[in-house]
Amino acid sequence: DAGVIQSPRHEVTEMGQEVTLRCKPISGHNSLFWYRQTMMRGLELLIYFNNNVPIDDSGMPEDRFSAKMPNASFSTLKIQPSEPRDSAVYFCASSLAGGFQETQYFGPGTRLLVL
Amino acid sequence: AQSVSQHNHHVILSEAASLELGCNYSYGGTVNLFWYVQYPGQHLQLLLKYFSGDPLVKGIKGFEAEFIKSKFSFNLRKPSVQWSDTAEYFCAVNPNTGKLIFGQGTTLQVKP
């Protein structure tokens, strides 16, 4: 199994530009999670989907952030416009059905730097 | 608000030393507890997890954790660390909401 796939692995952009992060969950997994990791705030959940439907987006910092899951094998996290404080590592994770006891499998992350 | 506290932010040990990393959570109901590890340059992966039953849980690579309900704690232990255990360790709690709440992480550096 290829695991969770994220692209790009690194992204450097200028303030004001649109950034799109991509994630392919493990085949057969029905739940997908987006996390952000920063030195100040640690790992925090931004949003998660069950069966392509957003279940909880309370962690999305503001309207500049949006996430979609058009099908079971693809999700995007978009930041528009980007700001320097968005610089972080963004992780995508997936699990079988989003159950409370399930293991979440993480991707390698996208390291975003906004100048 | 629900939170997870990891008291040790940076731990430095010599090989063969024993390890204990603290984790406390603030949630009174049923919780599901996890320890994840992130080796340098790699993604997070599960070390072990606890849902119910024996409060002493054994995971991969010789790690174990003990759930003490009265102390709201889930400390990670290893009797003898190796250089290859150098990594960042995250405690996480899922309070039956589907959301994993992570601690701030503990960086472990093992000196050869």
XYZ file of C-alpha atoms in Angstrom:
227
model
C 0.000 0.000 0.000
C 1.325 3.433 -0.918
C 0.071 5.114 2.224
C -1.302 8.621 2.335
C 0.143 10.724 -0.459
C 0.547 14.477 -0.232
C 1.741 16.988 -2.773
C 3.666 19.116 -3.010
C 6.144 18.169 -0.286
C 7.486 21.708 -0.141
C 5.911 24.960 -1.216
C 7.359 28.438 -1.115
C 5.095 31.280 -2.115
C 4.662 34.970 -1.657
C 2.099 36.611 0.532
C -1.198 37.060 -1.263
C -0.807 34.082 -3.536
C -3.176 31.147 -3.612
C -1.843 27.857 -2.288
C -3.381 24.451 -2.942
C -2.318 21.378 -1.026
C -3.346 17.938 -2.206
C -3.973 14.639 -0.500
C -4.753 11.117 -1.605
C -5.925 8.922 1.281
C -5.262 5.225 1.610
C -7.537 3.282 -0.687
C -10.606 2.054 1.176
C -10.352 4.647 3.930
C -13.506 6.682 4.317
C -12.281 9.390 6.658
C -9.779 12.112 5.888
C -8.228 14.667 8.202
C -6.214 17.845 7.622
C -3.811 18.980 10.357
C -1.449 21.904 10.720
C 1.771 21.748 12.727
C 3.530 24.855 14.001
C 6.049 25.452 16.730
C 3.655 27.679 18.629
C 0.470 25.650 18.414
C 1.703 22.116 17.816
C -0.494 19.742 15.827
C -4.039 20.963 15.389
C -6.926 19.509 13.445
C -8.273 21.832 10.778
C -11.080 19.798 9.255
C -12.167 16.243 8.725
C -14.366 14.413 6.242
C -16.392 11.227 6.445
C -17.454 9.711 3.131
C -16.397 12.927 1.358
C -18.625 15.085 3.571
C -17.068 17.688 5.884
C -17.989 16.744 9.446
C -16.150 19.287 11.548
C -14.389 22.374 10.221
C -14.199 24.213 13.525
C -10.420 24.148 13.365
C -10.207 26.056 10.103
C -8.542 29.313 11.135
C -10.475 31.708 8.933
C -12.283 32.154 5.663
C -9.044 32.206 3.750
C -8.876 28.463 4.294
C -11.124 26.042 2.439
C -11.089 22.277 1.947
C -12.836 20.009 -0.475
C -13.141 16.305 -1.052
C -14.719 15.798 -4.461
C -14.291 12.034 -4.329
C -13.059 9.281 -2.057
C -9.511 9.411 -3.355
C -8.716 13.111 -3.395
C -8.863 16.151 -1.174
C -7.524 19.684 -1.372
C -6.774 22.350 1.185
C -6.670 25.828 -0.270
C -5.389 29.041 1.236
C -6.367 32.220 -0.552
C -4.798 34.686 -0.027
C -1.853 33.241 1.843
C -0.107 35.094 4.675
C 3.279 34.582 6.361
C 1.559 33.268 9.501
C 0.236 30.362 7.443
C 3.759 28.975 7.224
C 3.612 25.505 8.754
C 3.661 21.827 7.958
C 0.288 20.592 6.778
C -0.504 16.930 7.288
C -3.226 14.846 5.790
C -4.337 11.641 7.508
C -6.887 8.965 6.763
C -8.643 6.215 8.672
C -11.050 3.442 7.799
C -14.259 4.992 9.067
C -13.312 7.796 11.429
C -14.125 5.784 14.520
C -12.951 7.017 17.877
C -10.607 4.088 18.371
C -9.200 3.925 14.890
C -5.625 4.614 13.981
C -5.100 7.579 11.727
C -2.444 7.120 9.066
C -0.502 10.235 8.267
C 1.041 11.441 5.067
C 4.536 12.934 4.856
C 3.244 16.491 5.095
C 3.603 19.621 2.994
C 6.031 22.194 4.324
C 4.645 25.606 3.410
C 6.615 28.810 3.591
C 4.848 32.063 2.829
C 7.211 34.981 2.318
C -11.599 23.047 26.731
C -10.220 19.586 26.162
C -6.451 19.560 26.183
C -3.463 17.266 26.289
C -0.307 18.202 28.184
C 3.106 16.756 27.646
C 5.313 18.026 30.398
C 8.684 17.232 28.907
C 9.407 19.292 25.819
C 12.937 18.111 25.227
C 14.552 15.040 26.727
C 18.154 13.988 26.281
C 19.215 10.483 27.298
C 22.144 8.202 26.806
C 21.656 4.833 25.187
C 20.365 2.147 27.553
C 18.776 4.718 29.855
C 15.140 4.274 30.795
C 12.529 6.574 29.365
C 9.301 7.927 30.711
C 7.368 10.654 28.918
C 4.442 12.219 30.701
C 1.024 12.829 29.213
C -2.033 14.222 30.963
C -5.394 15.064 29.481
C -8.333 17.095 30.629
C -11.510 15.223 29.825
C -13.739 13.440 32.281
C -15.554 11.032 30.026
C -14.500 8.018 28.022
C -11.312 8.618 26.101
C -9.245 6.745 23.582
C -5.526 7.320 23.994
C -2.691 7.200 21.500
C 1.034 7.736 21.269
C 2.434 8.663 17.875
C 6.077 9.016 16.912
C 7.701 11.112 14.215
C 11.215 10.037 13.306
C 13.428 12.656 11.638
C 12.241 13.274 8.110
C 9.366 10.835 8.383
C 5.636 11.078 8.917
C 3.780 10.385 12.137
C 3.149 6.758 12.894
C 1.319 4.972 15.669
C 3.317 3.572 18.582
C 0.438 2.251 20.641
C -3.133 2.911 21.667
C -5.515 2.230 24.521
C -9.310 1.934 24.538
C -10.228 -0.391 27.363
C -9.094 -3.423 29.310
C -5.598 -3.850 30.683
C -4.335 -0.332 31.434
C -0.791 -1.365 30.546
C -0.497 -1.301 26.791
C 2.422 -2.634 24.806
C 3.348 -1.124 21.473
C 5.980 -1.451 18.818
C 9.737 -1.258 19.370
C 9.555 -2.105 23.061
C 7.420 0.857 24.085
C 4.604 0.603 26.579
C 2.198 3.024 28.190
C 0.106 2.932 31.330
C -3.347 4.446 31.607
C -4.095 5.751 35.091
C -7.668 6.946 35.065
C -7.531 8.644 38.456
C -4.599 10.756 37.325
C -5.871 11.379 33.781
C -2.485 10.190 32.612
C -1.094 7.999 29.860
C 2.668 7.969 30.276
C 4.960 6.358 27.727
C 7.842 4.168 28.880
C 10.733 2.195 27.499
C 13.187 0.376 29.769
C 16.242 0.903 27.577
C 16.384 3.455 24.756
C 18.435 3.188 21.606
C 19.919 5.862 19.392
C 17.270 4.983 16.805
C 14.553 6.124 19.241
C 15.575 9.722 18.600
C 12.321 11.291 17.439
C 9.419 13.469 18.423
C 6.690 11.788 20.458
C 3.082 12.912 20.538
C 0.376 11.925 22.955
C -3.156 12.203 21.577
C -6.659 11.801 22.921
C -9.888 11.088 21.113
C -12.728 11.825 23.539
C -15.276 9.946 21.459
C -15.756 12.879 19.117
C -13.804 11.613 16.138
C -11.237 14.352 16.670
C -7.723 13.615 17.797
C -6.358 16.204 20.187
C -2.576 16.215 20.278
C -0.147 17.296 22.936
C 2.655 19.682 22.077
C 5.091 16.848 21.546
C 8.316 15.792 23.250
C 11.591 15.741 21.388
C 13.751 12.830 22.488
C 17.432 12.887 21.716
C 19.373 9.716 22.476
C 23.129 10.070 22.614
C 25.093 7.075 21.334
